[in-house]
PDB file of C-alpha atoms in Angstrom:
ATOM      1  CA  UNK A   1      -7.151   7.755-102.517  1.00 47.00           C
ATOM      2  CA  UNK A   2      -4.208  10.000-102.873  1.00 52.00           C
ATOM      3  CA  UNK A   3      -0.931   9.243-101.425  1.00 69.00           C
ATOM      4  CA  UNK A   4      -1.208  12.514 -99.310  1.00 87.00           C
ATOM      5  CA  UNK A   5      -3.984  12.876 -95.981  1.00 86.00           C
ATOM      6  CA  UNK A   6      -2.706  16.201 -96.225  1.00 93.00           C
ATOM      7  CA  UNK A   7      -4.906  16.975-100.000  1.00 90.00           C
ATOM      8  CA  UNK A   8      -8.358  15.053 -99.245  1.00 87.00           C
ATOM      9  CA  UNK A   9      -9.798  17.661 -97.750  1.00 90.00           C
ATOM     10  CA  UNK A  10      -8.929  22.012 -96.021  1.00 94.00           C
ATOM     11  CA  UNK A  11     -10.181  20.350 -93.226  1.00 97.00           C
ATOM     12  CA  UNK A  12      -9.720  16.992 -91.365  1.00 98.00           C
ATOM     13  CA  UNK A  13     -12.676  15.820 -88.646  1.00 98.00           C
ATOM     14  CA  UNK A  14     -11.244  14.977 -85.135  1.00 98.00           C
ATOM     15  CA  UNK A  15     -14.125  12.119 -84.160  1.00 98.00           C
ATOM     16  CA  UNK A  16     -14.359  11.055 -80.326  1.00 97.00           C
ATOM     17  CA  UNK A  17     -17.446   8.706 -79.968  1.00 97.00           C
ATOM     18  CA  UNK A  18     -18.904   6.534 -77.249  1.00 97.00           C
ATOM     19  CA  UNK A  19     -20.580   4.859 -78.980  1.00 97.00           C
ATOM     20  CA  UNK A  20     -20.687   3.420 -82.486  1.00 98.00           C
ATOM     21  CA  UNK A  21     -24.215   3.445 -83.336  1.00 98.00           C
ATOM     22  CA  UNK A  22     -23.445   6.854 -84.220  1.00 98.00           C
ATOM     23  CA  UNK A  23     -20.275   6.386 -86.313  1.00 98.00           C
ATOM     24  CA  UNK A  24     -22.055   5.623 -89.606  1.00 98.00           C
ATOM     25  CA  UNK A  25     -24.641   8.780 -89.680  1.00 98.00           C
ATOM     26  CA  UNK A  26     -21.889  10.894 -88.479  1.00 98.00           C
ATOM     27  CA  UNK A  27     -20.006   9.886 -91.216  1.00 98.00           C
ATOM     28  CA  UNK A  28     -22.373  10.253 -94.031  1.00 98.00           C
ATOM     29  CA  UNK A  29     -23.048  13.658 -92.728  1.00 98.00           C
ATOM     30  CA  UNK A  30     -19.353  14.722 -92.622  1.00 98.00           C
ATOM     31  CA  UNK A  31     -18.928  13.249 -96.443  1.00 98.00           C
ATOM     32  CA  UNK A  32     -22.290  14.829 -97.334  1.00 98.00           C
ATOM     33  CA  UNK A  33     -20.660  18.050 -96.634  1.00 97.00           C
ATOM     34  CA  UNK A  34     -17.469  17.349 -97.964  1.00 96.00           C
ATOM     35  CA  UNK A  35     -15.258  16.352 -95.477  1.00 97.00           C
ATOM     36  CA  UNK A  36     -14.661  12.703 -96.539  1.00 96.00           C
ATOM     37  CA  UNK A  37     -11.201  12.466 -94.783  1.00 97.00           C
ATOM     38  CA  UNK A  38     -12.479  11.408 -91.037  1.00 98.00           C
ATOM     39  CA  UNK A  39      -9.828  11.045 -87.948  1.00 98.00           C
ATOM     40  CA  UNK A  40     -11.574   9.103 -85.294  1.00 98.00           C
ATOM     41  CA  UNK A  41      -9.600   9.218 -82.205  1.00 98.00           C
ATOM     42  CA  UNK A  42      -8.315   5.552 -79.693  1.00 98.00           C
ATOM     43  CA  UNK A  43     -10.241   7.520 -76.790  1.00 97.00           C
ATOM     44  CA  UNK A  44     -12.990   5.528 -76.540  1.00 97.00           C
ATOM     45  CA  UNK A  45     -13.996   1.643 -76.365  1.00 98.00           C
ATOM     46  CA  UNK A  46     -16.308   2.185 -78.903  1.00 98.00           C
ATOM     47  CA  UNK A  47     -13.002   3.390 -81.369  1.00 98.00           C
ATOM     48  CA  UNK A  48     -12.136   0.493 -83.326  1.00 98.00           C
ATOM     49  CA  UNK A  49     -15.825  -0.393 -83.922  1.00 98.00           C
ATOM     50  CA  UNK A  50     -16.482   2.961 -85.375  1.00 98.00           C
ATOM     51  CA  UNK A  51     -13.595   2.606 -87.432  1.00 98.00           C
ATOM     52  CA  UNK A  52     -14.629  -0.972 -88.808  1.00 98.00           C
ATOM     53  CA  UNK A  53     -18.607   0.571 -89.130  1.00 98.00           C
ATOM     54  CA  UNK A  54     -17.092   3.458 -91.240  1.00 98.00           C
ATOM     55  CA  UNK A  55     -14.727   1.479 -93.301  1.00 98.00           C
ATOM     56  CA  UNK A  56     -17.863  -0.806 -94.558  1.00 98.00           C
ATOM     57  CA  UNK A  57     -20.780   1.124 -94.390  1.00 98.00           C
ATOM     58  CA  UNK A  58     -19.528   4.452 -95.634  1.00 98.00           C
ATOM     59  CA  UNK A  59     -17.836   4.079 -98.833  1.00 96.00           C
ATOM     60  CA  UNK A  60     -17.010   7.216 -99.693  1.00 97.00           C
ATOM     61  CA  UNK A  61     -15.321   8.473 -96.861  1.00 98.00           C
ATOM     62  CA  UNK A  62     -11.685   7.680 -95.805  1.00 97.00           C
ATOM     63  CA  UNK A  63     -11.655   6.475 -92.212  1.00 98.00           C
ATOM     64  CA  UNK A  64      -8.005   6.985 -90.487  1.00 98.00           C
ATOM     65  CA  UNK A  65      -7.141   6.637 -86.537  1.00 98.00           C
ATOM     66  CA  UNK A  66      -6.289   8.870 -84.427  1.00 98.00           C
ATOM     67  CA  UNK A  67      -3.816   9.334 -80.608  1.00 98.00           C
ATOM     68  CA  UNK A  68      -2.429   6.127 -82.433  1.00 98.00           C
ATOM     69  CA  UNK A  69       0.711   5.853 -79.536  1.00 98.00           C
ATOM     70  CA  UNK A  70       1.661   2.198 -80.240  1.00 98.00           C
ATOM     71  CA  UNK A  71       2.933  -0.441 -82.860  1.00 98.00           C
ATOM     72  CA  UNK A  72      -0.453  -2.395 -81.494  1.00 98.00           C
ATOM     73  CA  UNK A  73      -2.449   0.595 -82.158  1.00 98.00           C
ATOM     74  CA  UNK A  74      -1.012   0.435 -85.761  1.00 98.00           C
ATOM     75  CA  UNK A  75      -2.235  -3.194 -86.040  1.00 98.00           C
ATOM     76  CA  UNK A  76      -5.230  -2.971 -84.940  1.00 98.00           C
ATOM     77  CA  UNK A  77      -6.659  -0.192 -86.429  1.00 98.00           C
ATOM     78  CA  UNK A  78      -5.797  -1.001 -89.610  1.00 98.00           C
ATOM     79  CA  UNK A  79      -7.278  -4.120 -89.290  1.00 98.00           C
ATOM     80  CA  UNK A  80     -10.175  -2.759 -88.831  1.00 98.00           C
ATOM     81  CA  UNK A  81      -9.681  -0.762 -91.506  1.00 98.00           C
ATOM     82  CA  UNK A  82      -8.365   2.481 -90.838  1.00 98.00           C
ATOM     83  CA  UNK A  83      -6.627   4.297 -94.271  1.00 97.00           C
ATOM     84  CA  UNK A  84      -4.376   6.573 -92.719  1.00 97.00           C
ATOM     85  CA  UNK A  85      -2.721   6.820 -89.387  1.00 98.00           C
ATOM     86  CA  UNK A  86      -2.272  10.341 -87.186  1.00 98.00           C
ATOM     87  CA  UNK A  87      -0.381  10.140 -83.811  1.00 98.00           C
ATOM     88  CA  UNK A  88       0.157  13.137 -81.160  1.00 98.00           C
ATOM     89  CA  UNK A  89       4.064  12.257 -80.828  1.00 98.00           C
ATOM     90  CA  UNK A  90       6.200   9.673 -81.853  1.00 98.00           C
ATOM     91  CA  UNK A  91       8.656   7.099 -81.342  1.00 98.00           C
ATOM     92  CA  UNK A  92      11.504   5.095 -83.350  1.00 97.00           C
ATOM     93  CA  UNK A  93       9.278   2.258 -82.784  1.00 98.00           C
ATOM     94  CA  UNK A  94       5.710   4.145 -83.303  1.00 98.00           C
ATOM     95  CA  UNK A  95       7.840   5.237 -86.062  1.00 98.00           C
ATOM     96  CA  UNK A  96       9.248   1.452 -87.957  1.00 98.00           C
ATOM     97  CA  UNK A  97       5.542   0.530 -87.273  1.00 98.00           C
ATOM     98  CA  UNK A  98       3.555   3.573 -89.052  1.00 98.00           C
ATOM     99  CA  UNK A  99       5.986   3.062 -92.039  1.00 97.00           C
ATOM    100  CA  UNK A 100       5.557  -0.386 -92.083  1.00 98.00           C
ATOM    101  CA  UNK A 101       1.591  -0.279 -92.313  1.00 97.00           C
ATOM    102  CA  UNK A 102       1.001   0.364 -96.003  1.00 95.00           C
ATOM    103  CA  UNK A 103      -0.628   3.309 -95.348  1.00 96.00           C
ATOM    104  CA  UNK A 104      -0.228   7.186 -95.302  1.00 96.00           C
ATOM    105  CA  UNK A 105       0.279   8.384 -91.420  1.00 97.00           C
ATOM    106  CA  UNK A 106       1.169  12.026 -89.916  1.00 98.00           C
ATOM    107  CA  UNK A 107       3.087  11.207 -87.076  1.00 98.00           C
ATOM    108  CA  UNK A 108       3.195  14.470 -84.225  1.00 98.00           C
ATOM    109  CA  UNK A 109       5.446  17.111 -84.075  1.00 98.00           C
ATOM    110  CA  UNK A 110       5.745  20.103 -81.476  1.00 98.00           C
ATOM    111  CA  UNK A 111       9.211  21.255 -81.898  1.00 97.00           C
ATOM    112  CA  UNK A 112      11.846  21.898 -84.943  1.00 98.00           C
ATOM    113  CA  UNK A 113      14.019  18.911 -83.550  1.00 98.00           C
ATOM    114  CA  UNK A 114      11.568  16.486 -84.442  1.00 98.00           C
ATOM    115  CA  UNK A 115      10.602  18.089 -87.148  1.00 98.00           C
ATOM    116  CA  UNK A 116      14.493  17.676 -88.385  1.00 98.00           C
ATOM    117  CA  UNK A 117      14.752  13.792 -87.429  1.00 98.00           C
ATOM    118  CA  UNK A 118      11.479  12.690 -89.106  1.00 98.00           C
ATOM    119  CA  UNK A 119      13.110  14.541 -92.274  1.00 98.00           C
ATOM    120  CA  UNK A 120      16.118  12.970 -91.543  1.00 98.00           C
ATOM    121  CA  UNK A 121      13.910   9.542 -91.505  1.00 97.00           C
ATOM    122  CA  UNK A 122      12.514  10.190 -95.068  1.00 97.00           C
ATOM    123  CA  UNK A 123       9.175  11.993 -93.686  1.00 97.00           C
ATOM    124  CA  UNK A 124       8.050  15.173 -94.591  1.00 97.00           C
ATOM    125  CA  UNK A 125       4.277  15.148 -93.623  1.00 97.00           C
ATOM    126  CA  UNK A 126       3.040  15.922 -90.029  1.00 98.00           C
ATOM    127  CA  UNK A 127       1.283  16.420 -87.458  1.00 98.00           C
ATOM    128  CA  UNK A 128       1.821  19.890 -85.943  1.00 98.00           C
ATOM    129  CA  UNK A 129       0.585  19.419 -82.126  1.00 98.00           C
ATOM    130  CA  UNK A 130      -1.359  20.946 -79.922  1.00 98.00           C
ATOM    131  CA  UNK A 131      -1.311  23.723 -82.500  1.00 98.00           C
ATOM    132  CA  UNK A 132      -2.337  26.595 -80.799  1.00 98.00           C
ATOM    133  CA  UNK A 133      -0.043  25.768 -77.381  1.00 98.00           C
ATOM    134  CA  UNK A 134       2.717  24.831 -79.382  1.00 97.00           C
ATOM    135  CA  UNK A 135       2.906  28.276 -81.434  1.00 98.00           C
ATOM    136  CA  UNK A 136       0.265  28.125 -83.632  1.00 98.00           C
ATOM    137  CA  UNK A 137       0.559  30.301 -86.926  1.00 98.00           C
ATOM    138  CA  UNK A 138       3.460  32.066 -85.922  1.00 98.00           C
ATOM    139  CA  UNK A 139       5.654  29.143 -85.138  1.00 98.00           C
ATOM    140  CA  UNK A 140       4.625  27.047 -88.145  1.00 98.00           C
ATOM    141  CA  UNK A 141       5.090  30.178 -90.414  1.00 98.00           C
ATOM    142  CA  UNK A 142       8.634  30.453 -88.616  1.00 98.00           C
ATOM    143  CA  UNK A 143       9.451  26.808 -89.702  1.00 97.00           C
ATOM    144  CA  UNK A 144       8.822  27.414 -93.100  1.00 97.00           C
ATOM    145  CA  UNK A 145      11.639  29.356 -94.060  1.00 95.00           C
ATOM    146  CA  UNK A 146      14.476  26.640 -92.696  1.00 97.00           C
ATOM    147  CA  UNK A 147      12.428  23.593 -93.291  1.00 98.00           C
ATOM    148  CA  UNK A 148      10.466  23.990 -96.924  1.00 97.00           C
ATOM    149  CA  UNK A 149      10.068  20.507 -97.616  1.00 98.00           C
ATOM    150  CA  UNK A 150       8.068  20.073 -93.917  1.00 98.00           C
ATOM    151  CA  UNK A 151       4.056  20.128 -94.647  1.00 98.00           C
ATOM    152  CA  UNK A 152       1.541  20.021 -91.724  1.00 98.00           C
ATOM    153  CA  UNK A 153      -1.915  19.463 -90.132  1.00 98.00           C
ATOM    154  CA  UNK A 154      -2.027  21.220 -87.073  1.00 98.00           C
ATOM    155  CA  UNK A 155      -4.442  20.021 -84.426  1.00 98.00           C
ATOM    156  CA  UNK A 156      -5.075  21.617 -81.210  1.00 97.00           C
ATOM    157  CA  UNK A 157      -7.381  24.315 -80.461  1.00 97.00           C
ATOM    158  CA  UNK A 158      -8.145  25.532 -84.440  1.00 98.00           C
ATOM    159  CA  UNK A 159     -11.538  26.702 -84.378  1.00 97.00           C
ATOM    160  CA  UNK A 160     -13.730  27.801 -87.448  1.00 97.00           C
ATOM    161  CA  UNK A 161     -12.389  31.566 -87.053  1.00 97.00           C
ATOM    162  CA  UNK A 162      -8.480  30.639 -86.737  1.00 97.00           C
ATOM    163  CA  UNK A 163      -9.032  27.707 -89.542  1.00 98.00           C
ATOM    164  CA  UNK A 164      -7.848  30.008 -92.542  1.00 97.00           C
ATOM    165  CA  UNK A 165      -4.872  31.866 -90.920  1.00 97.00           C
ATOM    166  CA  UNK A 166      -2.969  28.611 -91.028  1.00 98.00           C
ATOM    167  CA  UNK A 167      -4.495  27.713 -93.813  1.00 97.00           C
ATOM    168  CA  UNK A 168      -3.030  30.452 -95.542  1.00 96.00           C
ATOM    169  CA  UNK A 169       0.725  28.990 -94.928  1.00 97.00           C
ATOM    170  CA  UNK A 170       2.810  27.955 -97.625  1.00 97.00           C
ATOM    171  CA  UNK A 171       3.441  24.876 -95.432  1.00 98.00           C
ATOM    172  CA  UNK A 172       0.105  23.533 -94.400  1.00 97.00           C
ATOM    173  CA  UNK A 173      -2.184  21.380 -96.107  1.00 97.00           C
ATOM    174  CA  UNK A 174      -5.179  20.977 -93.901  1.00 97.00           C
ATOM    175  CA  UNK A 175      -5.955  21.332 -90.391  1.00 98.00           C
ATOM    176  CA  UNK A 176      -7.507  19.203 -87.816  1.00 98.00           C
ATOM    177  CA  UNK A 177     -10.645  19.672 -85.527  1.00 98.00           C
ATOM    178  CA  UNK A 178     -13.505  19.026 -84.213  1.00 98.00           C
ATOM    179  CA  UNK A 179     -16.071  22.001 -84.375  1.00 98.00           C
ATOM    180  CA  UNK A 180     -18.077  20.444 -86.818  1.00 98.00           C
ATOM    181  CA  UNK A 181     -19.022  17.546 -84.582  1.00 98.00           C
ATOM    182  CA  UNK A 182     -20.076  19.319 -81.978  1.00 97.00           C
ATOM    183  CA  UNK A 183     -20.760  17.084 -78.544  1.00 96.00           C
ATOM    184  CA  UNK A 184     -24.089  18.364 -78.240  1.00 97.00           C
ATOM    185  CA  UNK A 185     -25.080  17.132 -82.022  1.00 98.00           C
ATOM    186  CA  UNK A 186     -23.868  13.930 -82.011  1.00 97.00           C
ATOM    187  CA  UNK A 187     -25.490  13.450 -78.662  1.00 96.00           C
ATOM    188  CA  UNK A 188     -29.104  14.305 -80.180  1.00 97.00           C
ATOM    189  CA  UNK A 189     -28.259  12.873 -83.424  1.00 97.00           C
ATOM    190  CA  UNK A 190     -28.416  16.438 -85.318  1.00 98.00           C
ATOM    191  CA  UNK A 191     -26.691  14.760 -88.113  1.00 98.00           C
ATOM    192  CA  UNK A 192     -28.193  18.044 -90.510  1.00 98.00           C
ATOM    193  CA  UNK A 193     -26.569  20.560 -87.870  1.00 98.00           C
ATOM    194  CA  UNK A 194     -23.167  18.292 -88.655  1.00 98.00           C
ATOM    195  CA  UNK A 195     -23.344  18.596 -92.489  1.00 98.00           C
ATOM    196  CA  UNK A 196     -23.611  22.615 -92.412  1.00 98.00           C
ATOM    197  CA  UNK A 197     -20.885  22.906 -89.847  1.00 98.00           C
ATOM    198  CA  UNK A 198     -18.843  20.791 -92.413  1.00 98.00           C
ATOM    199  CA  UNK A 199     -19.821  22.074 -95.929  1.00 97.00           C
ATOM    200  CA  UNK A 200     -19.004  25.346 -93.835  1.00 97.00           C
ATOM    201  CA  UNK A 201     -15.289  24.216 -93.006  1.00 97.00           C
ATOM    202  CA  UNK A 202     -14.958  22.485 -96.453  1.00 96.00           C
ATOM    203  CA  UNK A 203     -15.382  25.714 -97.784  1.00 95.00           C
ATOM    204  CA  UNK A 204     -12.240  27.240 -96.483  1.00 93.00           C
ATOM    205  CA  UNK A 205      -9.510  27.845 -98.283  1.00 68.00           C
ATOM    206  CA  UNK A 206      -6.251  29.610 -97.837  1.00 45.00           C
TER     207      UNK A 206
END
C-alpha cells in the first residue's frame, strides 16, 4: 500500500453498518468499482467486526477506521486490522497514539490553528472536517496559499456534484463520503447499485 491514504483512491467510502453480514459484499462492490480505500466508521457495534471481516475476506481492499477519538480506539481497530486511521478532531494523546500505530492516519482539522500545530508535530496530511460547515472549497483553497505543505480529505457533506470542486485544489488528495453506499442499498443488499455509484465517483478527477 502506499504510504499516503490520501493517493489510493479520488474518493474515500465513509461505511456506517449495523451489521456485519454486510461488510464483505459491500466491500467487494466498492473495490469492484474502484474504490479499494474503505473508511468504516466506530458508530456501530457491528464496527470492529466489519473491520476484521474486511481485513480477511476482502483482499484487495484497504480497510481503515473511522470517528477513531481514543488511544483505545487506535488499539483496537488495528487489531482487528484496520490499515489506516481517520479521526474527526484530535488530541496530544489521540495524537502520540495514531503516530505510534504503524500505520498511515488523517487526524481532523477544522481551523488553520490546528492545521499549524499538527505541522508543527511533523504532520502534513488531514482530515479537513465537516467540510462543507467548516468552509468547504473556499476555506481549504484559502489555506493553500500560507500552508502549501498541508494536504487534505475533506469529509462532511461532499456529495457527487460538489466532489470535483475540491478536487480540483492544489491541496487535496481525495475526499470522503458516503453517497455511494447509499442506506437504502445496503439495506436491500443492492450491492450492483453500490458498484456504479462507485466506479461513478472513482471516475472523478480534478
Amino acid at each position: 500500500m502506499t504510504s499516503s491514504v490520501l493517493d489510493l483512491a479520488p474518493v474515500v467510502p465513509v461505511v456506517v453498518l449495523e451489521d456485519a453480514a454486510d461488510a464483505v459484499p459491500l466491500a467487494r462492490a466498492l473495490v469492484a468499482g474502484g474504490l479499494p480505500a474503505i473508511e468504516v466508521t466506530l458508530r456501530t457495534a457491528a464496527a470492529l467486526d466489519t473491520i476484521k471481516a474486511i481485513a480477511a475476506e476482502v483482499p484487495d481492499a484497504v480497510v481503515g477506521a473511522g470517528t477513531v477519538i481514543s488511544p483505545r480506539n487506535v488499539s483496537d481497530t488495528v487489531a482487528a486490522g484496520a490499515r489506516f486511521l481517520v479521526s474527526p478532531g484530535w488530541t496530544d494523546a489521540l495524537l502520540d497514539a495514531m503516530k505510534a500505530s504503524g500505520v498511515p492516519f488523517l487526524p481532523g482539522v477544522s481551523t488553520t490553528s490546528e492545521v499549524v500545530a499538527l505541522l508543527e508535530r511533523g504532520v502534513t496530511e488531514m482530515k479537513f472536517f465537516p467540510a462543507e460547515a467548516a468552509g468547504g472549497t473556499a476555506y481549504l483553497k484559502a489555506l493553500s496559499a500560507p500552508l502549501p505543505q498541508a494536504r487534505f480529505c475533506p469529509t462532511g457533506g461532499i456529495s457527487l456534484a460538489s466532489a470535483p470542486s475540491y478536487l480540483a485544489l492544489p491541496n487535496v488528495g481525495c475526499v470522503g463520503g458516503s453517497w455511494m453506499v447509499p442506506a437504502d442499498a445496503v439495506a436491500a443488499g443492492d450491492w450492483a447499485r453500490v458498484e456504479r455509484l462507485a466506479a461513478e465517483a472513482a471516475a472523478l478527477r480534478g
